[in-house]
Short mmCIF file of C-alpha atoms in Angstrom, two decimals:
data_model
loop_
_atom_site.label_atom_id
_atom_site.label_comp_id
_atom_site.label_asym_id
_atom_site.label_seq_id
_atom_site.Cartn_x
_atom_site.Cartn_y
_atom_site.Cartn_z
CA MET A 1 -274.34 147.20 -101.97
CA ARG A 2 -272.40 149.76 -104.02
CA VAL A 3 -269.20 150.87 -102.29
CA ALA A 4 -266.84 153.71 -103.23
CA VAL A 5 -263.26 152.93 -102.19
CA THR A 6 -260.80 155.82 -102.24
CA GLY A 7 -257.20 154.68 -102.55
CA GLY A 8 -258.56 151.50 -104.07
CA GLY A 9 -255.45 150.95 -106.17
CA GLY A 10 -253.18 150.74 -103.14
CA PHE A 11 -252.03 147.80 -101.06
CA LEU A 12 -254.98 147.67 -98.65
CA GLY A 13 -257.46 149.29 -100.99
CA SER A 14 -257.04 146.73 -103.77
CA HIS A 15 -257.54 143.85 -101.33
CA LEU A 16 -260.68 145.52 -99.99
CA CYS A 17 -262.05 146.02 -103.53
CA GLU A 18 -261.37 142.37 -104.33
CA THR A 19 -263.05 141.14 -101.14
CA LEU A 20 -266.15 143.28 -101.69
CA LEU A 21 -266.51 142.05 -105.29
CA ARG A 22 -266.07 138.46 -104.15
CA ARG A 23 -269.02 138.72 -101.80
CA GLY A 24 -271.28 140.30 -104.44
CA ASP A 25 -270.94 144.04 -103.90
CA SER A 26 -270.37 146.63 -106.63
CA VAL A 27 -267.23 148.73 -106.28
CA VAL A 28 -266.21 152.17 -107.50
CA CYS A 29 -262.44 152.45 -107.07
CA LEU A 30 -260.85 155.92 -106.99
CA ASP A 31 -257.07 156.45 -107.08
CA ASN A 32 -254.43 158.62 -108.72
CA PHE A 33 -251.62 156.09 -108.13
CA SER A 34 -249.38 158.53 -106.29
CA THR A 35 -248.45 155.52 -104.15
CA GLY A 36 -250.74 152.83 -105.53
CA ASP A 37 -250.11 150.61 -108.54
CA PRO A 38 -252.36 149.90 -111.55
CA ALA A 39 -251.18 146.27 -111.40
CA ASN A 40 -253.01 145.86 -108.08
CA ILE A 41 -256.39 146.19 -109.77
CA ALA A 42 -255.59 145.01 -113.32
CA HIS A 43 -257.28 141.66 -112.64
CA LEU A 44 -260.47 143.44 -111.52
CA LEU A 45 -260.98 145.65 -114.56
CA SER A 46 -263.00 143.10 -116.49
CA HIS A 47 -265.35 142.47 -113.56
CA PRO A 48 -268.83 143.78 -114.47
CA ALA A 49 -269.37 145.17 -110.94
CA PHE A 50 -266.07 147.09 -110.85
CA GLU A 51 -265.61 150.70 -111.96
CA PHE A 52 -262.37 152.67 -111.86
CA GLN A 53 -261.91 156.44 -111.78
CA HIS A 54 -258.51 158.08 -111.93
CA ALA A 55 -259.08 160.80 -109.34
CA ASP A 56 -257.25 163.02 -106.90
CA VAL A 57 -259.64 162.90 -103.97
CA SER A 58 -258.02 165.98 -102.44
CA VAL A 59 -259.51 167.93 -105.36
CA ALA A 60 -262.87 166.21 -105.70
CA VAL A 61 -264.75 162.96 -105.14
CA GLU A 62 -267.39 162.71 -107.83
CA VAL A 63 -269.24 159.45 -108.30
CA ALA A 64 -272.25 159.21 -110.58
CA GLY A 65 -275.17 157.27 -109.15
CA ARG A 66 -275.98 156.35 -105.59
CA VAL A 67 -273.46 154.69 -103.29
CA ASP A 68 -274.38 152.75 -100.16
CA ALA A 69 -271.01 153.07 -98.48
CA VAL A 70 -267.73 154.98 -98.76
CA ALA A 71 -264.43 153.49 -97.58
CA HIS A 72 -261.82 156.23 -97.35
CA LEU A 73 -258.38 154.63 -97.62
CA ALA A 74 -256.62 157.22 -99.80
CA SER A 75 -253.35 158.42 -98.30
CA PRO A 76 -249.64 157.78 -98.47
CA ALA A 77 -249.15 155.26 -95.66
CA SER A 78 -245.49 154.27 -95.45
CA PRO A 79 -243.09 156.72 -93.76
CA PRO A 80 -240.89 157.27 -96.83
CA ASP A 81 -243.99 158.09 -98.89
CA TYR A 82 -245.46 160.65 -96.53
CA LEU A 83 -242.05 162.14 -95.80
CA ARG A 84 -241.55 162.58 -99.54
CA GLN A 85 -245.08 163.97 -100.00
CA PRO A 86 -245.77 165.94 -96.81
CA LEU A 87 -248.19 168.51 -98.21
CA GLU A 88 -250.04 165.92 -100.27
CA THR A 89 -250.43 163.75 -97.15
CA LEU A 90 -251.91 166.64 -95.18
CA ALA A 91 -254.20 167.49 -98.11
CA VAL A 92 -255.63 163.99 -98.48
CA GLY A 93 -256.17 163.74 -94.71
CA SER A 94 -258.03 167.04 -94.64
CA ARG A 95 -259.60 168.02 -97.97
CA GLY A 96 -259.65 164.43 -99.22
CA THR A 97 -261.44 163.21 -96.12
CA GLU A 98 -264.04 165.99 -96.34
CA ASN A 99 -264.66 165.28 -100.01
CA ALA A 100 -265.23 161.60 -99.20
CA LEU A 101 -267.50 162.52 -96.28
CA ARG A 102 -269.57 164.79 -98.54
CA LEU A 103 -270.09 161.92 -100.96
CA ALA A 104 -271.36 159.74 -98.12
CA LEU A 105 -273.56 162.57 -96.83
CA ARG A 106 -275.03 163.08 -100.30
CA ASP A 107 -276.41 159.56 -100.33
CA ASP A 108 -276.82 159.02 -96.57
CA ALA A 109 -274.26 156.24 -96.95
CA ARG A 110 -272.12 154.43 -94.39
CA PHE A 111 -268.64 155.99 -94.16
CA ILE A 112 -265.56 154.25 -92.82
CA LEU A 113 -262.22 155.93 -92.26
CA ALA A 114 -258.94 154.06 -92.48
CA SER A 115 -257.10 155.76 -89.64
CA THR A 116 -253.89 154.46 -88.10
CA SER A 117 -252.07 153.41 -84.97
CA GLU A 118 -249.79 156.36 -85.68
CA ILE A 119 -252.36 158.62 -84.01
CA TYR A 120 -250.96 157.20 -80.74
CA GLY A 121 -247.51 158.56 -81.66
CA ASP A 122 -244.69 157.21 -79.51
CA PRO A 123 -247.07 155.87 -76.87
CA LEU A 124 -246.58 156.39 -73.15
CA VAL A 125 -249.27 153.76 -72.49
CA HIS A 126 -248.74 150.12 -73.45
CA PRO A 127 -250.50 148.27 -74.95
CA GLN A 128 -252.65 150.84 -76.73
CA GLU A 129 -256.41 150.84 -76.35
CA GLU A 130 -258.81 153.21 -78.06
CA SER A 131 -259.29 155.40 -74.98
CA TYR A 132 -255.61 156.48 -75.11
CA TRP A 133 -255.22 159.97 -76.62
CA GLY A 134 -251.66 159.50 -77.79
CA ASN A 135 -248.24 161.16 -77.57
CA VAL A 136 -247.64 162.91 -80.89
CA ASN A 137 -245.03 165.52 -81.79
CA SER A 138 -247.21 167.89 -83.80
CA ILE A 139 -244.26 169.51 -85.62
CA GLY A 140 -241.97 166.50 -86.00
CA PRO A 141 -241.16 164.89 -89.36
CA ARG A 142 -243.83 162.19 -88.91
CA SER A 143 -246.50 164.71 -87.92
CA VAL A 144 -247.70 165.18 -91.49
CA TYR A 145 -249.20 161.67 -91.37
CA ASP A 146 -250.03 161.46 -87.65
CA GLU A 147 -251.84 164.79 -87.55
CA ALA A 148 -253.54 164.27 -90.92
CA LYS A 149 -255.13 161.11 -89.55
CA ARG A 150 -255.98 162.73 -86.20
CA TYR A 151 -257.71 165.54 -88.09
CA ALA A 152 -259.48 163.03 -90.33
CA GLU A 153 -260.84 161.28 -87.22
CA ALA A 154 -261.99 164.60 -85.74
CA LEU A 155 -263.65 165.62 -89.00
CA SER A 156 -265.41 162.28 -89.40
CA ALA A 157 -266.68 162.40 -85.81
CA ALA A 158 -267.90 165.97 -86.38
CA TYR A 159 -269.89 164.87 -89.45
CA HIS A 160 -271.37 162.10 -87.31
CA ARG A 161 -272.40 164.49 -84.53
CA THR A 162 -273.48 167.40 -86.75
CA HIS A 163 -275.14 165.64 -89.67
CA GLY A 164 -275.97 162.26 -88.17
CA LEU A 165 -273.73 160.57 -90.77
CA ASP A 166 -273.19 156.85 -90.19
CA VAL A 167 -269.42 156.83 -89.54
CA GLY A 168 -266.97 154.11 -88.50
CA ILE A 169 -263.29 154.66 -87.65
CA ALA A 170 -260.61 151.96 -87.91
CA ARG A 171 -257.18 152.48 -86.36
CA ILE A 172 -254.98 150.19 -88.43
CA PHE A 173 -251.77 148.75 -87.00
CA ASN A 174 -248.85 147.35 -89.03
CA THR A 175 -250.22 145.29 -91.91
CA TYR A 176 -248.30 143.23 -94.46
CA GLY A 177 -248.90 140.85 -97.34
CA PRO A 178 -248.91 140.51 -101.13
CA ARG A 179 -249.07 143.77 -103.12
CA MET A 180 -246.83 145.64 -100.73
CA ARG A 181 -244.28 147.52 -102.82
CA PRO A 182 -240.77 146.15 -102.28
CA HIS A 183 -239.39 149.72 -102.19
CA ASP A 184 -241.97 151.26 -99.83
CA GLY A 185 -239.53 151.40 -96.92
CA ARG A 186 -241.67 149.53 -94.39
CA VAL A 187 -239.88 147.02 -92.25
CA VAL A 188 -241.52 143.83 -93.61
CA SER A 189 -241.12 144.75 -97.27
CA SER A 190 -237.57 146.03 -96.74
CA PHE A 191 -236.44 142.92 -94.86
CA ILE A 192 -237.90 140.57 -97.46
CA THR A 193 -236.44 142.57 -100.36
CA GLN A 194 -233.02 142.72 -98.71
CA ALA A 195 -233.02 139.04 -97.78
CA LEU A 196 -234.01 137.87 -101.24
CA THR A 197 -231.42 140.06 -102.96
CA GLY A 198 -228.54 139.41 -100.54
CA GLU A 199 -228.50 142.98 -99.23
CA PRO A 200 -227.88 143.67 -95.50
CA LEU A 201 -231.03 143.84 -93.40
CA THR A 202 -231.13 147.32 -91.94
CA ILE A 203 -232.32 147.70 -88.33
CA TYR A 204 -232.72 151.15 -86.87
CA GLY A 205 -232.07 151.31 -83.15
CA ASP A 206 -231.00 148.22 -81.23
CA GLY A 207 -233.79 146.04 -82.64
CA THR A 208 -235.71 145.78 -79.37
CA GLN A 209 -238.44 148.15 -80.54
CA THR A 210 -241.67 146.24 -81.13
CA ARG A 211 -244.43 146.08 -83.70
CA SER A 212 -247.55 143.94 -84.10
CA PHE A 213 -247.89 142.54 -87.61
CA CYS A 214 -251.33 141.71 -89.08
CA TYR A 215 -251.73 139.83 -92.35
CA VAL A 216 -253.67 141.76 -94.97
CA ASP A 217 -256.53 139.22 -95.33
CA ASP A 218 -257.23 139.48 -91.61
CA LEU A 219 -257.13 143.26 -91.67
CA VAL A 220 -259.53 143.46 -94.61
CA ARG A 221 -261.98 141.18 -92.78
CA GLY A 222 -261.93 143.73 -89.99
CA LEU A 223 -262.62 146.60 -92.38
CA VAL A 224 -265.55 144.72 -93.90
CA ALA A 225 -266.94 143.94 -90.43
CA LEU A 226 -266.74 147.65 -89.59
CA LEU A 227 -268.35 148.56 -92.93
CA ASP A 228 -271.25 146.23 -92.22
CA SER A 229 -271.81 147.58 -88.72
CA ASN A 230 -273.33 150.87 -87.60
CA ARG A 231 -270.74 151.58 -84.92
CA LEU A 232 -268.52 154.67 -84.74
CA GLY A 233 -265.62 153.28 -82.77
CA PRO A 234 -262.76 153.99 -83.10
CA PHE A 235 -261.70 150.35 -83.34
CA ASN A 236 -258.13 149.10 -83.18
CA LEU A 237 -257.53 146.64 -86.01
CA GLY A 238 -254.25 144.76 -85.75
CA ASN A 239 -252.56 141.68 -84.42
CA PRO A 240 -252.06 141.80 -80.63
CA VAL A 241 -248.97 139.55 -80.82
CA GLU A 242 -245.99 141.84 -80.16
CA ARG A 243 -242.62 141.12 -81.79
CA THR A 244 -239.28 142.90 -81.78
CA VAL A 245 -237.80 144.10 -85.03
CA SER A 246 -234.82 141.80 -84.44
CA ASP A 247 -237.16 138.81 -84.11
CA LEU A 248 -238.79 139.73 -87.41
CA ALA A 249 -235.37 139.91 -89.09
CA GLU A 250 -234.50 136.43 -87.83
CA ILE A 251 -237.80 135.00 -89.07
CA VAL A 252 -237.32 136.52 -92.54
CA LEU A 253 -233.72 135.27 -92.78
CA THR A 254 -234.75 131.75 -91.77
CA MET A 255 -237.75 131.70 -94.09
CA THR A 256 -235.81 132.91 -97.12
CA GLY A 257 -232.63 130.95 -96.37
CA SER A 258 -230.75 134.19 -96.88
CA ARG A 259 -227.21 134.76 -95.66
CA SER A 260 -227.66 138.54 -95.55
CA GLU A 261 -226.03 140.22 -92.59
CA VAL A 262 -227.86 142.57 -90.22
CA LYS A 263 -226.68 146.16 -89.87
CA TYR A 264 -227.73 148.56 -87.13
CA HIS A 265 -228.22 152.31 -87.51
CA PRO A 266 -229.49 155.13 -85.26
CA LEU A 267 -233.20 155.18 -84.47
CA PRO A 268 -235.18 157.75 -86.51
CA VAL A 269 -236.77 160.79 -84.92
CA ASP A 270 -240.09 160.07 -83.14
CA ASP A 271 -239.98 156.39 -84.09
CA PRO A 272 -242.35 154.51 -81.72
CA ILE A 273 -240.55 152.18 -79.31
CA ARG A 274 -243.46 149.84 -78.58
CA ARG A 275 -246.62 149.18 -80.53
CA ARG A 276 -249.35 146.65 -79.70
CA PRO A 277 -253.10 147.02 -80.02
CA VAL A 278 -255.77 146.09 -77.53
CA ILE A 279 -258.48 144.59 -79.75
CA THR A 280 -261.09 143.75 -77.10
CA LEU A 281 -263.58 146.20 -78.61
CA ALA A 282 -263.23 144.73 -82.12
CA ARG A 283 -263.63 141.22 -80.72
CA GLU A 284 -266.74 142.04 -78.71
CA VAL A 285 -268.50 144.46 -81.06
CA LEU A 286 -267.38 143.42 -84.54
CA GLY A 287 -266.71 139.75 -83.83
CA TRP A 288 -263.26 140.17 -85.36
CA GLU A 289 -259.77 138.99 -84.54
CA PRO A 290 -256.76 137.93 -86.62
CA GLU A 291 -256.52 134.27 -87.65
CA ILE A 292 -253.34 133.99 -89.76
CA ASP A 293 -250.08 133.61 -87.84
CA ILE A 294 -246.90 135.32 -88.91
CA THR A 295 -245.28 132.17 -90.32
CA GLU A 296 -248.12 131.56 -92.75
CA GLY A 297 -248.52 135.24 -93.60
CA LEU A 298 -244.84 135.86 -94.18
CA GLY A 299 -244.61 132.69 -96.25
CA ARG A 300 -247.26 134.01 -98.63
CA THR A 301 -245.61 137.41 -98.74
CA VAL A 302 -242.14 136.03 -99.43
CA ALA A 303 -243.55 133.91 -102.25
CA TYR A 304 -245.21 136.99 -103.77
CA PHE A 305 -241.96 138.97 -103.65
CA ALA A 306 -239.82 136.07 -104.90
CA ALA A 307 -242.03 135.74 -107.99
CA ARG A 308 -241.01 139.27 -109.06
CA PRO A 309 -237.18 139.16 -109.32
CA ASP A 310 -236.87 142.10 -111.72
CA GLN A 311 -238.92 144.35 -109.48
CA LEU A 312 -236.92 143.17 -106.46
CA ALA A 313 -233.63 144.08 -108.09
CA VAL A 314 -234.77 147.61 -108.89
CA SER A 315 -236.30 148.04 -105.44
CA ALA A 316 -233.21 146.78 -103.63
CA ALA A 317 -231.17 149.51 -105.32
CA ALA A 318 -233.82 152.12 -104.50
CA ILE A 319 -233.89 151.38 -100.77
CA ARG A 320 -230.19 150.64 -100.31
CA GLY A 321 -229.09 152.68 -97.30
CA CYS A 322 -232.40 154.56 -97.20
CA GLN A 323 -234.71 152.33 -95.19
CA SER A 324 -234.89 154.84 -92.34
CA GLU A 325 -238.38 156.03 -91.52
CA THR A 326 -237.10 159.63 -91.68
CA VAL A 327 -235.21 159.34 -94.98
CA PRO A 328 -237.30 158.92 -98.15
CA PRO A 329 -235.88 156.21 -100.45
CA ALA A 330 -234.67 156.90 -103.93
CA ALA A 331 -237.46 157.16 -106.45
CA ALA A 332 -238.49 153.80 -107.85
CA PRO A 333 -240.04 153.44 -111.30
CA VAL A 334 -243.38 155.25 -111.42
CA PRO A 335 -246.28 152.96 -112.40
CA ALA A 336 -248.33 153.67 -115.45
CA THR A 337 -251.60 155.55 -115.05
CA PRO A 338 -254.79 154.32 -116.72
CA PRO A 339 -257.25 156.60 -118.49
CA GLN A 340 -259.52 158.92 -116.50
CA THR A 341 -262.49 156.58 -116.21
CA ILE A 342 -262.66 152.85 -116.88
CA PRO A 343 -266.12 151.24 -116.55
CA GLY A 344 -265.95 147.59 -115.58
CA PRO A 345 -267.54 145.87 -118.61
CA ALA A 346 -265.23 147.62 -121.07
CA ALA A 347 -262.13 147.55 -118.96
CA ALA A 348 -260.62 144.35 -120.32
CA SER A 349 -259.77 146.10 -123.56
CA VAL A 350 -258.18 149.14 -121.91
CA ALA A 351 -254.38 149.22 -121.73
CA LEU A 352 -252.68 150.39 -118.54
CA ALA A 353 -249.58 151.70 -120.26
CA ALA A 354 -250.31 155.42 -120.52
CA ALA A 355 -247.55 157.80 -119.51
CA ALA A 356 -247.69 158.63 -115.81
CA PRO A 357 -248.02 162.22 -114.56
CA GLU A 358 -246.14 163.59 -111.60
CA PRO A 359 -247.57 162.30 -108.29
CA SER A 360 -250.26 164.51 -106.78
CA PRO A 361 -252.35 164.29 -103.58
CA SER A 362 -254.21 161.09 -102.73
CA GLY A 363 -253.46 157.54 -103.67
CA GLY A 364 -253.33 154.13 -101.99
#
């Protein structure tokens, strides 16, 4: 199977590309690295079944040759990213989604949308199952991401009803693991970065707000199961084990042996108080559920971060005092951007050190 993955250079996208190649699929990866990182896919460039295109999917999605499936993951996904790029986030959720849908329609291919638990907003129903319509502030600071994904779901469902396109929708809950950027402002990456560099762990609110953390390998298995099915969904994909933010901080401090203190700050606007998925549908229809517990998953993630001390030091300075989900962090070093198109067989000889342009819509 030949699969086009938009946002394939991002955290989730790169893991999905890797998993698809491992099982024998061919992959066309599209990204402009507005939030992704060329290093995430550097080890894939020499793979004969891997193709890379530097592309802004909000402008166009052009793939030569037939594709059997399209996985649309392109979008800023961490709050600081979409707060820093509000118009780009809305563009990739609207125009970018339609461009990806048109590619799938061209080849009568399976299309899966990486949506988000953020479509539930600050939920009034707990835990959240797919039948819940959500509680979203449509003009709040987080709305650029929430409403972009809600629109993307509506558009994908409309293509399914109008054109008979084979669509699947995944609502992804908090996911963590290797290849997260230390400066992305998400709670797992921030806590690990702060703990390893001796910075205070920043908790917004009183720490009793909850999240459900799913390790990236588990999440990608869910995406592949959805890709291989013919079901629309939407399907919640996430870990149903609910933990407070304070509990997570304690786990990270214990695991790293850090003596960092914990500092509390006011809760950001529209920050969800409780978040836990009901995954009954994914269990029964896709045969999927998480397998990796938080101790094992965080251990792998801490090891990944600890192996990059220089990057940690820069990232710690970038997020210092700016971990709030309504305050974009200071700009971290922008990754290099590879040439416009890199076919797999020739990719090993291509350097990834070209000067990077200003970020534009799309990305991982």
